[in-house]
Coordinates of C-alpha atoms in Angstrom, one line a residue:
Chain A
M25 CA 0.0 -0.1 0.0
A26 CA 1.0 3.5 -1.0
K27 CA 2.5 5.8 1.8
G28 CA -0.3 8.1 3.0
E29 CA -2.9 5.6 2.3
F30 CA -5.0 4.0 4.9
Y31 CA -6.5 0.5 4.7
H32 CA -10.0 0.5 6.0
A33 CA -11.8 -2.6 6.9
L34 CA -15.4 -1.0 6.6
K35 CA -16.9 -1.6 3.2
I36 CA -19.9 -0.1 1.8
E37 CA -21.8 -2.4 -0.6
R38 CA -23.2 0.1 -2.9
D39 CA -26.4 -2.2 -4.0
K40 CA -27.6 -2.4 -0.6
C41 CA -27.1 1.1 0.5
I42 CA -30.3 3.1 0.3
G43 CA -28.7 6.5 1.1
C44 CA -30.8 6.9 4.2
V45 CA -28.0 9.1 6.2
H46 CA -28.1 7.2 9.4
C47 CA -24.5 6.3 9.1
I48 CA -23.3 9.7 8.3
R49 CA -24.9 11.2 11.4
V50 CA -22.9 8.7 13.9
C51 CA -19.7 9.0 12.5
P52 CA -17.5 10.6 15.1
T53 CA -14.9 11.9 12.4
Q54 CA -17.5 13.2 9.8
A55 CA -16.0 10.6 7.4
L56 CA -19.1 9.7 5.5
R57 CA -21.5 11.5 2.9
V58 CA -24.1 10.5 0.8
I59 CA -23.3 11.2 -2.8
G60 CA -25.5 10.1 -5.7
G61 CA -27.7 8.2 -3.4
K62 CA -25.1 6.1 -1.7
A63 CA -23.0 6.3 1.3
T64 CA -19.2 7.1 0.4
L65 CA -16.3 6.9 2.9
F66 CA -13.5 9.4 3.0
G67 CA -10.5 7.4 3.7
K68 CA -8.3 9.7 5.7
R69 CA -11.1 10.6 8.2
C70 CA -12.3 6.9 8.9
V71 CA -10.8 5.6 12.1
D72 CA -12.6 2.0 11.7
C73 CA -14.7 2.4 14.8
G74 CA -17.7 0.7 13.1
E75 CA -20.2 3.1 14.5
C76 CA -21.7 3.4 10.9
L77 CA -22.0 -0.4 10.7
R78 CA -24.2 -0.4 13.9
A79 CA -26.4 2.2 12.7
C80 CA -26.9 1.0 9.1
P81 CA -30.7 -0.2 8.9
V82 CA -30.1 -2.6 5.8
N83 CA -26.8 -4.0 6.6
A84 CA -25.0 -2.3 3.8
I85 CA -21.7 -1.8 5.8
S86 CA -19.4 -4.9 6.1
V87 CA -16.2 -5.8 7.7
A88 CA -13.8 -7.0 5.0
G89 CA -11.8 -9.8 6.8
D90 CA -9.8 -12.3 5.2
D91 CA -11.3 -15.5 3.2
F92 CA -11.1 -18.4 5.6
E93 CA -9.7 -20.7 2.9
K94 CA -6.6 -18.5 3.0
I95 CA -5.6 -20.4 6.2
F96 CA -5.2 -23.8 4.1
D97 CA -2.2 -22.0 2.2
Y98 CA -0.3 -22.7 5.4
R99 CA 1.0 -26.3 6.8
I100 CA 1.0 -24.5 10.6
R101 CA -2.2 -22.8 10.9
I102 CA -2.2 -20.7 14.0
A103 CA -5.4 -18.9 15.3
I104 CA -4.9 -16.1 17.7
I105 CA -8.1 -15.6 19.3
P106 CA -9.5 -12.9 21.5
A107 CA -10.4 -13.8 25.1
V108 CA -14.0 -12.3 24.3
I109 CA -14.6 -15.5 22.2
Y110 CA -15.2 -17.3 25.5
G111 CA -18.0 -14.9 26.2
Q112 CA -19.9 -15.7 22.9
F113 CA -21.0 -19.3 23.9
S114 CA -23.1 -20.4 26.8
K115 CA -21.3 -22.0 29.7
K116 CA -21.9 -25.6 28.5
H117 CA -19.3 -25.1 26.0
S118 CA -16.0 -24.9 27.8
Y119 CA -12.5 -23.6 26.9
Q120 CA -11.7 -27.1 25.9
K121 CA -14.7 -27.5 23.6
I122 CA -14.2 -24.2 22.0
T123 CA -10.6 -24.8 21.4
E124 CA -11.3 -28.2 19.8
S125 CA -14.0 -27.0 17.7
L126 CA -11.4 -24.5 15.9
K127 CA -9.1 -27.4 15.5
N128 CA -11.8 -29.5 13.9
I129 CA -12.5 -26.6 11.3
G130 CA -8.8 -26.3 10.4
F131 CA -6.5 -24.7 12.8
T132 CA -3.5 -26.7 14.0
H133 CA -2.7 -24.4 17.2
I134 CA -4.8 -22.0 19.2
Y135 CA -3.5 -19.1 21.3
E136 CA -5.3 -16.3 22.8
A137 CA -4.1 -12.8 22.1
E138 CA -4.0 -12.0 25.7
R139 CA -1.2 -14.5 26.4
S140 CA 1.4 -11.7 26.0
I141 CA -0.3 -9.7 28.7
P142 CA 2.5 -10.0 31.1
V143 CA 5.0 -8.3 28.9
I144 CA 2.5 -5.2 28.4
I145 CA 2.0 -4.9 32.1
R146 CA 6.1 -4.8 32.5
R147 CA 6.3 -2.4 29.6
F148 CA 3.6 -0.2 31.0
K149 CA 5.4 -0.2 34.4
S150 CA 8.9 0.7 32.8
I151 CA 7.2 3.6 30.8
I152 CA 5.4 5.0 33.9
E153 CA 8.8 4.9 36.0
G154 CA 11.0 6.5 33.2
D155 CA 10.5 10.2 32.8
G156 CA 9.6 12.0 29.5
Q157 CA 6.3 10.4 29.0
P158 CA 3.6 13.1 29.2
K159 CA 0.6 12.4 31.7
P160 CA -1.8 10.8 31.3
L161 CA -0.4 7.6 29.7
I162 CA -3.0 6.8 27.2
S163 CA -3.3 3.0 26.4
S164 CA -2.5 1.9 22.9
F165 CA -4.9 -1.2 23.0
C166 CA -7.8 0.1 21.0
P167 CA -6.6 0.9 17.5
A168 CA -10.0 2.9 16.8
I169 CA -8.8 5.1 19.7
V170 CA -5.2 5.5 18.4
R171 CA -6.5 6.6 15.1
L172 CA -9.0 8.9 16.6
I173 CA -6.4 10.8 18.6
Q174 CA -4.3 11.1 15.5
V175 CA -7.1 12.8 13.4
R176 CA -9.0 14.7 16.2
F177 CA -6.5 15.4 18.9
P178 CA -3.0 15.7 17.5
S179 CA -1.8 17.4 20.6
L180 CA -2.1 14.1 22.2
T181 CA -0.6 11.6 20.1
G182 CA 2.7 11.9 22.3
N183 CA 0.7 10.6 25.3
I184 CA -0.2 7.2 23.7
A185 CA 1.8 4.3 25.3
G186 CA 4.4 3.0 22.7
V187 CA 3.4 -0.5 23.2
K188 CA 2.3 -3.3 20.7
P189 CA -1.2 -4.6 21.1
P190 CA -1.3 -8.1 22.6
V191 CA -2.4 -9.8 19.3
D192 CA 1.2 -8.7 17.5
L193 CA 3.3 -9.6 20.9
T194 CA 1.6 -13.0 20.8
A195 CA 2.2 -13.6 17.2
I196 CA 5.8 -12.7 17.5
M197 CA 6.2 -15.1 20.4
V198 CA 4.5 -17.8 18.7
R199 CA 6.4 -17.6 15.4
E200 CA 9.6 -17.3 17.4
Q201 CA 8.8 -20.7 19.1
L202 CA 8.1 -22.4 15.8
R203 CA 11.4 -21.0 14.4
K204 CA 13.1 -22.9 17.3
V205 CA 11.6 -26.1 16.4
G206 CA 12.3 -25.9 12.8
W207 CA 9.5 -24.4 11.2
A208 CA 10.3 -21.9 8.1
D209 CA 8.2 -18.7 8.5
E210 CA 6.3 -19.3 5.0
E211 CA 5.2 -22.7 6.3
V212 CA 3.6 -20.9 9.3
G213 CA 0.0 -18.9 8.7
I214 CA -1.0 -16.7 11.7
F215 CA -4.6 -15.6 11.8
Y216 CA -6.1 -13.1 14.3
V217 CA -9.7 -13.6 15.0
T218 CA -11.1 -10.2 15.4
P219 CA -14.1 -8.8 17.3
C220 CA -13.9 -5.6 15.3
A221 CA -13.2 -3.5 12.3
A222 CA -10.5 -1.4 13.7
K223 CA -8.4 -4.5 14.6
I224 CA -8.3 -5.4 10.8
A225 CA -7.2 -1.8 10.0
A226 CA -4.3 -2.1 12.4
V227 CA -3.1 -5.6 11.1
K228 CA -3.4 -4.3 7.4
S229 CA -2.3 -0.9 7.9
P230 CA -0.5 -0.7 11.4
V231 CA 0.2 2.5 13.1
G232 CA 3.9 3.3 14.2
E233 CA 5.0 0.1 12.7
D234 CA 6.4 -1.0 9.2
I235 CA 5.2 -4.5 8.9
S236 CA 2.4 -6.7 10.3
Y237 CA 3.0 -9.6 12.5
V238 CA 0.0 -11.7 11.3
D239 CA -0.7 -13.3 8.0
G240 CA -4.6 -12.6 7.9
V241 CA -7.7 -11.6 10.0
I242 CA -10.9 -13.6 10.2
N243 CA -14.1 -12.0 11.3
L244 CA -15.3 -13.4 14.6
N245 CA -19.0 -13.6 13.5
S246 CA -18.1 -15.5 10.4
L247 CA -16.1 -18.0 12.2
Y248 CA -18.8 -18.4 14.9
N249 CA -21.0 -19.9 11.8
R250 CA -18.1 -22.5 11.4
M251 CA -17.5 -23.1 15.0
Y252 CA -21.5 -23.4 15.9
P253 CA -22.2 -26.7 14.2
E254 CA -18.9 -28.5 15.4
L255 CA -19.9 -27.5 19.0
K256 CA -23.3 -28.5 18.5
A257 CA -22.2 -32.0 17.3
M258 CA -19.4 -32.3 20.0
E259 CA -19.5 -34.9 22.9
D260 CA -18.4 -33.1 26.0
V261 CA -14.8 -33.4 26.0
R262 CA -13.1 -33.8 29.4
Q263 CA -11.5 -30.4 30.3
K264 CA -7.5 -30.7 30.5
K265 CA -5.9 -29.3 33.5
N266 CA -3.7 -26.2 33.0
R267 CA -5.9 -24.7 30.1
M268 CA -7.7 -21.9 31.7
L269 CA -6.7 -18.1 31.3
R270 CA -5.8 -16.0 34.2
P271 CA -8.1 -13.4 35.3
E272 CA -6.1 -10.5 33.8
E273 CA -6.0 -12.1 30.4
L274 CA -9.6 -13.0 30.3
L275 CA -10.5 -9.6 31.3
W276 CA -7.8 -7.3 29.7
S277 CA -9.9 -6.1 26.7
L278 CA -13.2 -5.5 28.8
T279 CA -13.5 -2.0 30.4
R280 CA -11.3 -1.4 33.3
G281 CA -9.5 -4.5 32.2
E282 CA -6.1 -2.6 31.8
S283 CA -6.6 0.2 34.4
V284 CA -7.1 -2.0 37.4
H285 CA -3.3 -3.2 36.8
Q286 CA -2.1 0.7 37.1
S287 CA -1.4 2.5 40.1
G288 CA -2.0 6.2 40.9
R289 CA -5.0 8.0 39.4
V290 CA -6.4 6.0 36.6
L291 CA -9.6 6.5 34.5
A292 CA -11.2 4.0 32.2
V293 CA -13.8 5.1 29.5
D294 CA -15.6 3.0 27.1
G295 CA -17.9 4.2 24.1
I296 CA -16.2 6.6 21.4
Q297 CA -18.3 9.4 22.1
N298 CA -17.3 9.4 25.9
A299 CA -13.9 8.8 24.8
I300 CA -13.9 12.0 22.6
D301 CA -15.5 14.0 25.8
I302 CA -12.8 12.9 28.3
L303 CA -10.1 13.6 25.4
E304 CA -11.5 17.2 25.0
K305 CA -11.3 17.6 28.6
I306 CA -7.7 16.5 29.0
E307 CA -6.7 18.7 25.8
D308 CA -8.0 21.8 27.6
D309 CA -6.0 20.9 30.6
E310 CA -9.0 20.5 32.5
V311 CA -8.2 17.0 34.0
R312 CA -4.9 17.5 35.8
N313 CA -2.6 14.8 37.8
L314 CA -4.1 11.8 35.8
D315 CA -1.6 8.9 35.5
F316 CA -3.1 6.4 33.2
L317 CA -6.2 6.8 30.7
E318 CA -7.8 3.5 29.4
L319 CA -10.1 4.2 26.4
R320 CA -12.1 1.8 24.3
A321 CA -14.2 3.0 21.2
C322 CA -16.8 0.3 22.2
D323 CA -19.3 0.1 24.8
E324 CA -18.0 -2.6 27.3
G325 CA -14.9 -2.9 25.6
C326 CA -14.2 -5.5 23.0
A327 CA -17.2 -7.4 24.1
G328 CA -18.9 -4.6 22.4
G329 CA -17.0 -5.1 19.2
V330 CA -19.3 -5.0 15.9
L331 CA -18.1 -8.7 15.3
N332 CA -19.3 -10.2 18.4
V333 CA -22.6 -12.5 18.2
E334 CA -23.5 -12.4 21.8
N335 CA -25.0 -9.4 23.6
R336 CA -22.3 -7.7 25.1
F337 CA -23.5 -7.5 28.9
L338 CA -24.2 -11.2 28.6
A339 CA -20.4 -11.9 27.3
V340 CA -19.3 -9.9 29.8
E341 CA -21.1 -11.8 32.7
R342 CA -19.7 -14.9 31.4
L343 CA -16.2 -13.8 31.2
T344 CA -16.3 -12.1 34.6
R345 CA -17.8 -15.4 36.1
K346 CA -15.2 -17.5 34.5
A347 CA -12.4 -15.2 35.9
R348 CA -14.2 -15.4 39.4
I349 CA -14.4 -19.5 39.5
T350 CA -11.2 -20.4 37.9
A351 CA -9.2 -22.0 40.6
E352 CA -5.3 -20.9 40.5
E353 CA -4.2 -24.5 39.8
E354 CA -6.4 -24.4 36.5
Y355 CA -4.4 -21.8 35.0
H356 CA -2.5 -22.4 31.8
K357 CA 1.2 -22.9 32.2
D358 CA 2.9 -21.9 29.0
N359 CA 6.3 -23.1 28.4
W360 CA 7.6 -19.7 27.7
S361 CA 10.9 -19.1 29.6
E362 CA 12.2 -16.0 31.3
H363 CA 14.6 -15.7 28.4
D364 CA 11.4 -15.6 25.9
W365 CA 9.7 -13.1 27.9
L366 CA 12.8 -10.6 27.8
F367 CA 13.2 -11.2 24.1
L368 CA 9.5 -10.2 23.8
E369 CA 9.9 -7.2 26.0
K370 CA 12.6 -6.0 23.6
K371 CA 10.5 -6.4 21.0
S372 CA 7.4 -4.7 22.7
G373 CA 7.6 -1.0 21.6
I374 CA 6.4 0.8 18.5
G375 CA 7.7 3.7 16.6
E376 CA 6.3 7.1 16.9
I377 CA 2.6 7.8 16.6
N378 CA 2.1 10.7 14.0
P379 CA -0.7 13.3 14.3
R380 CA -2.6 13.6 11.0
S381 CA -5.3 16.2 11.7
I382 CA -8.4 16.3 9.6
L383 CA -9.8 19.4 11.4
S384 CA -7.5 22.2 9.8
L385 CA -9.1 24.0 6.9
D386 CA -6.0 25.0 5.4
A387 CA -2.2 24.6 6.1
D388 CA -1.7 28.3 5.5
L389 CA -3.1 30.5 8.5
K390 CA -4.3 33.4 6.1
A391 CA -6.1 30.8 3.7
A392 CA -7.5 29.1 6.7
L393 CA -8.7 32.5 8.2
G394 CA -10.6 33.4 4.7
K395 CA -12.1 29.9 4.8
M396 CA -13.3 30.1 8.0
D397 CA -14.9 33.5 7.6
R398 CA -16.5 32.3 4.5
K399 CA -17.7 29.0 6.4
R400 CA -19.4 31.4 9.1
K401 CA -21.0 33.5 6.4
I402 CA -22.5 30.2 5.2
L403 CA -23.7 29.0 8.5
D404 CA -25.3 32.4 8.9
I405 CA -27.7 31.5 6.3
L406 CA -28.1 27.7 6.7
P407 CA -31.2 26.2 8.5
L408 CA -28.8 24.6 11.4
V409 CA -31.8 21.6 11.5
D410 CA -28.8 19.0 10.5
C411 CA -31.2 17.1 8.6
G412 CA -28.6 15.4 6.4
V413 CA -30.6 15.7 3.1
C414 CA -27.6 17.5 1.6
G415 CA -25.5 14.4 2.0
S416 CA -23.2 16.0 4.7
P417 CA -23.9 15.0 8.3
D418 CA -24.9 18.3 9.6
C419 CA -24.9 21.9 8.6
D420 CA -21.5 22.7 10.0
T421 CA -19.9 20.0 8.0
F422 CA -21.9 20.9 5.0
A423 CA -20.6 24.8 5.2
E424 CA -17.3 23.0 5.3
D425 CA -17.7 20.8 2.5
I426 CA -18.9 24.0 0.4
I427 CA -15.6 25.9 1.3
Q428 CA -13.4 23.0 0.5
G429 CA -15.2 22.6 -2.9
R430 CA -17.1 19.2 -2.0
A431 CA -20.4 20.5 -2.2
T432 CA -22.6 23.6 -3.4
L433 CA -25.4 25.5 -1.6
D434 CA -27.9 24.4 -4.1
K435 CA -27.7 20.8 -2.2
C436 CA -29.6 22.2 0.7
V437 CA -33.2 21.3 0.4
F438 CA -34.2 24.6 2.1
F439 CA -33.0 26.4 -1.0
S440 CA -33.6 24.3 -3.6
R441 CA -35.7 20.8 -4.1
E442 CA -33.1 20.0 -6.9
G443 CA -30.7 19.7 -4.3
M444 CA -32.4 16.7 -2.9
V445 CA -32.5 15.2 -6.7
S446 CA -28.7 15.5 -6.7
T447 CA -28.3 13.6 -3.3
W448 CA -30.6 10.8 -4.2
T449 CA -31.8 9.2 -7.2
S450 CA -34.9 10.7 -8.9
D451 CA -37.1 7.8 -8.5
K452 CA -36.9 8.1 -4.7
I453 CA -38.3 11.3 -4.7
K454 CA -42.0 11.1 -5.1
D455 CA -44.3 13.5 -7.0
I456 CA -47.1 14.4 -4.6
N457 CA -49.6 14.9 -7.5
N458 CA -49.3 11.1 -8.2
I459 CA -49.9 9.6 -4.8
P460 CA -53.3 8.5 -4.1
D461 CA -55.5 10.6 -1.8
E462 CA -56.0 7.9 1.0
I463 CA -52.4 8.0 1.9
K464 CA -51.9 11.7 1.8
G465 CA -53.8 12.8 4.6
T466 CA -56.2 15.7 5.1
D467 CA -55.8 19.1 7.0
Chain B
M15 CA -23.0 31.5 24.8
L16 CA -21.5 32.0 21.3
L17 CA -23.1 34.6 19.1
L18 CA -23.1 32.2 15.9
R19 CA -24.2 34.8 13.8
Q20 CA -21.6 37.6 14.5
A21 CA -19.2 37.2 11.7
S22 CA -16.4 39.6 11.2
N23 CA -16.6 41.9 8.1
R24 CA -12.7 42.1 7.9
F25 CA -11.1 39.5 5.5
S26 CA -8.5 37.3 7.4
E27 CA -9.4 38.3 10.7
M28 CA -11.6 36.8 12.8
E29 CA -13.7 38.0 16.1
L30 CA -15.6 35.4 18.3
T31 CA -17.8 36.9 21.2
Y32 CA -19.3 34.9 24.2
R33 CA -21.3 35.9 27.3
V34 CA -20.7 35.0 30.8
E35 CA -22.9 35.0 33.6
G36 CA -21.5 35.6 37.1
G37 CA -22.0 32.6 39.3
D38 CA -22.5 30.1 36.5
F39 CA -20.0 27.6 37.7
A40 CA -21.4 24.5 35.7
G41 CA -20.9 26.6 32.5
A42 CA -17.5 27.7 32.9
G43 CA -15.2 26.7 30.4
H44 CA -17.6 26.7 27.4
S45 CA -16.0 29.7 25.5
S46 CA -12.5 28.2 26.0
S47 CA -13.6 24.9 24.4
E48 CA -15.6 26.8 21.5
V49 CA -12.4 28.7 20.8
K50 CA -10.1 25.7 20.7
K51 CA -12.4 24.3 18.1
V52 CA -11.9 27.3 15.9
L53 CA -8.1 27.4 16.4
K54 CA -7.9 23.5 15.5
Q55 CA -9.6 24.4 12.3
L56 CA -7.2 27.2 11.7
N57 CA -4.1 24.9 12.0
I58 CA -2.9 26.6 15.0
P59 CA 0.0 24.7 16.5
P60 CA -1.5 22.6 19.6
E61 CA 1.0 24.2 21.9
I62 CA -0.2 27.7 21.2
I63 CA -3.8 26.4 21.5
K64 CA -3.2 25.0 24.8
R65 CA -1.7 28.2 26.1
I66 CA -4.9 30.3 24.9
V67 CA -7.3 27.7 26.3
V68 CA -5.6 27.6 29.7
A69 CA -5.2 31.5 30.0
L70 CA -8.9 31.8 28.7
Y71 CA -10.3 29.2 31.0
E72 CA -8.7 31.1 33.8
A73 CA -10.1 34.3 32.8
E74 CA -13.3 32.8 32.2
V75 CA -13.7 31.6 35.7
N76 CA -12.6 34.9 37.3
I77 CA -15.6 36.5 35.7
V78 CA -18.0 33.5 37.0
A79 CA -16.5 33.5 40.6
H80 CA -16.2 37.5 41.3
A81 CA -18.3 39.1 38.6
W82 CA -22.0 39.7 37.9
R83 CA -21.6 39.2 34.1
G84 CA -19.3 39.7 31.3
V85 CA -18.2 39.5 27.7
I86 CA -15.3 37.7 26.1
M87 CA -14.0 38.8 22.7
V88 CA -11.5 36.6 20.8
E89 CA -9.7 38.4 17.6
I90 CA -7.5 36.1 15.7
D91 CA -5.2 37.2 12.8
T92 CA -2.1 36.1 11.4
S93 CA 0.1 37.9 13.8
G94 CA -1.7 36.3 17.2
I95 CA -4.7 35.7 19.1
K96 CA -6.1 38.6 21.4
C97 CA -8.4 38.1 24.1
I98 CA -10.4 40.6 25.8
L99 CA -12.6 40.1 28.9
E100 CA -14.8 42.8 30.3
D101 CA -16.8 42.4 33.2
E102 CA -19.3 44.2 35.3
G103 CA -18.4 43.4 39.0
P104 CA -16.7 44.4 42.3
G105 CA -13.3 45.4 40.2
I106 CA -9.9 44.5 41.8
P107 CA -8.8 47.1 44.4
E108 CA -5.0 46.1 44.3
I109 CA -4.0 44.5 40.7
D110 CA -0.3 44.3 42.0
K111 CA -1.4 42.1 44.8
A112 CA -3.8 39.8 42.5
M113 CA -0.8 39.2 40.3
E114 CA 0.8 37.4 43.2
P115 CA 0.5 33.8 43.2
G116 CA -1.9 32.5 46.1
W117 CA -3.5 36.0 46.9
T118 CA -7.2 35.6 46.7
T119 CA -10.2 37.5 47.6
A120 CA -12.5 34.6 46.8
S121 CA -15.0 33.8 49.2
Q122 CA -14.9 30.2 51.3
A123 CA -17.8 29.2 49.4
V124 CA -16.3 29.6 46.0
R125 CA -13.1 28.2 47.3
E126 CA -14.7 25.0 48.3
M127 CA -16.1 24.5 44.8
G128 CA -12.4 24.2 43.8
F129 CA -11.8 27.8 42.4
G130 CA -10.3 30.8 43.9
A131 CA -7.0 29.5 44.9
G132 CA -5.2 32.8 43.9
M133 CA -3.5 31.3 40.7
G134 CA -5.6 32.7 38.1
L135 CA -4.1 35.9 36.9
P136 CA -0.3 34.4 37.2
N137 CA -1.4 31.4 35.5
I138 CA -2.7 33.9 32.7
K139 CA 0.4 35.7 32.8
K140 CA 2.5 32.5 32.4
N141 CA 0.8 31.5 29.4
T142 CA 0.4 34.7 27.3
D143 CA 3.0 37.2 25.8
R144 CA 1.2 40.2 26.8
L145 CA -1.4 41.0 29.7
E146 CA -3.3 44.1 30.6
I147 CA -5.4 44.6 33.3
T148 CA -7.5 47.6 34.1
S149 CA -10.2 47.7 36.9
E150 CA -12.5 50.2 38.5
V151 CA -13.5 49.5 42.1
G152 CA -17.4 48.8 42.1
V153 CA -17.8 49.0 38.2
G154 CA -15.6 46.3 36.5
T155 CA -12.5 44.6 35.1
R156 CA -11.2 44.6 31.8
V157 CA -8.4 41.7 31.2
E158 CA -6.8 41.8 27.7
F159 CA -3.9 39.2 26.8
E160 CA -2.3 38.2 23.7
V161 CA -0.5 35.0 22.4
L162 CA 1.8 35.8 19.7
L163 CA 2.0 33.3 16.5

């Protein structure tokens, strides 16, 4: 992919899209417009949070993961699964059954992404104890949040912890272990099972990294459809000892999963609008003496990811219950030595996360002032009802689209009905004279 | 409250106006967030935005905590960002003292709300390139400051 381009996992299926403007209004970065009756994505603005997908009433927005069959290009087929997968199935489906079902459909090895959490905890500790890191330290866990900060809060990119996400660290460790026993890299395919769109974008177009550590990404919901019949058909298998995840691994991706491991003043915020509100305050210096900030784009953390199948609250209940009832002697015992952990810790950093503001009207101040002046004059005459009929999410963004040459005032339905015709196809706009009296209503 | 419709007539220069009510602690900080939004769109460097936002917030809280009402005017041009805050209020009898860190006339009630620690004016001075204060006891106070680009 060329530099400056961004991979987006969110795809709009044009045949399904009815141009209803639901998606453009929920987008936290104003990355969507309706043009010619179809939703259109502005790649530089999109942070892959998936809010548009949730809002779409006709399922016209989908998440483009890799084709499942791609795993069979490799002799060793690793599934790196998010712990939230264990919250998707009822309690009669044990860890053992869930991982067995993944093997039945074709994977050779299963690892949870959260296996590398101990390294992340160590790394945070050394960042916090070291100096030079501006406060609060913002978690780099949620890729939609990292991108949101880049585009909307460019002054806070320096606060983001330079730590790789768990999936990358686990992938590095697994590959290294397989190298040791003689497997060549090209024989090993590592596939991440993702609960959200942002993690696909993070794998295909990583921030602060030159390469990706994973060979492909499989959507959790599509994998669920393959696993479910296997689980249904499977006899109860005896739970192997030493298989369960530790509580911190099981709960890491949920709200407060990270922040409970930090000392000092910590804050955990979930939901992208809530994250924006708190980032505004931090940018204004209204929140002082905060040491650590955990932000998750989805409500309830990764259990709320758009590709989960189960209701997020039920999934959280299952995961927290598992964390509570699992006895210490049941925890998995990985055979990773202290030497391995040190190796992984050395690999855990990432490069600089650069700001790429989408807010600026013009790089030149004089030009920006001129544009702002024009924008305010346009806003003066707009209706400010934010109807979205022009194809822009609200009147403010519409005014900006006009000054940036992306729209013209006649698209506003308050000025001309023809504007509506240019936003939608003409067959969608009905002539009132041709509508039967019984559905018109009377005064 | 932002007077949305008050656009400046001068090209390449912008004027923003906000009204502030004395005692409205819940609304304090509104004008500084609004100004921040504008400055971000004008591609003003983040360090400068932060200085303006902090100074403006302090000055806004001063009106809320001490005065009856006031007006904030922000002028932006290619040379810098100028803020003028005029209030109707008790005025400051000894401006020199008010500039000393920790000196405060805030009531116990205001201090208990987390305001009035006596750091307002010193903090404004620290974050701006020019600060002028004029005040008439029993009439009001005018605070003008500027951050240069």
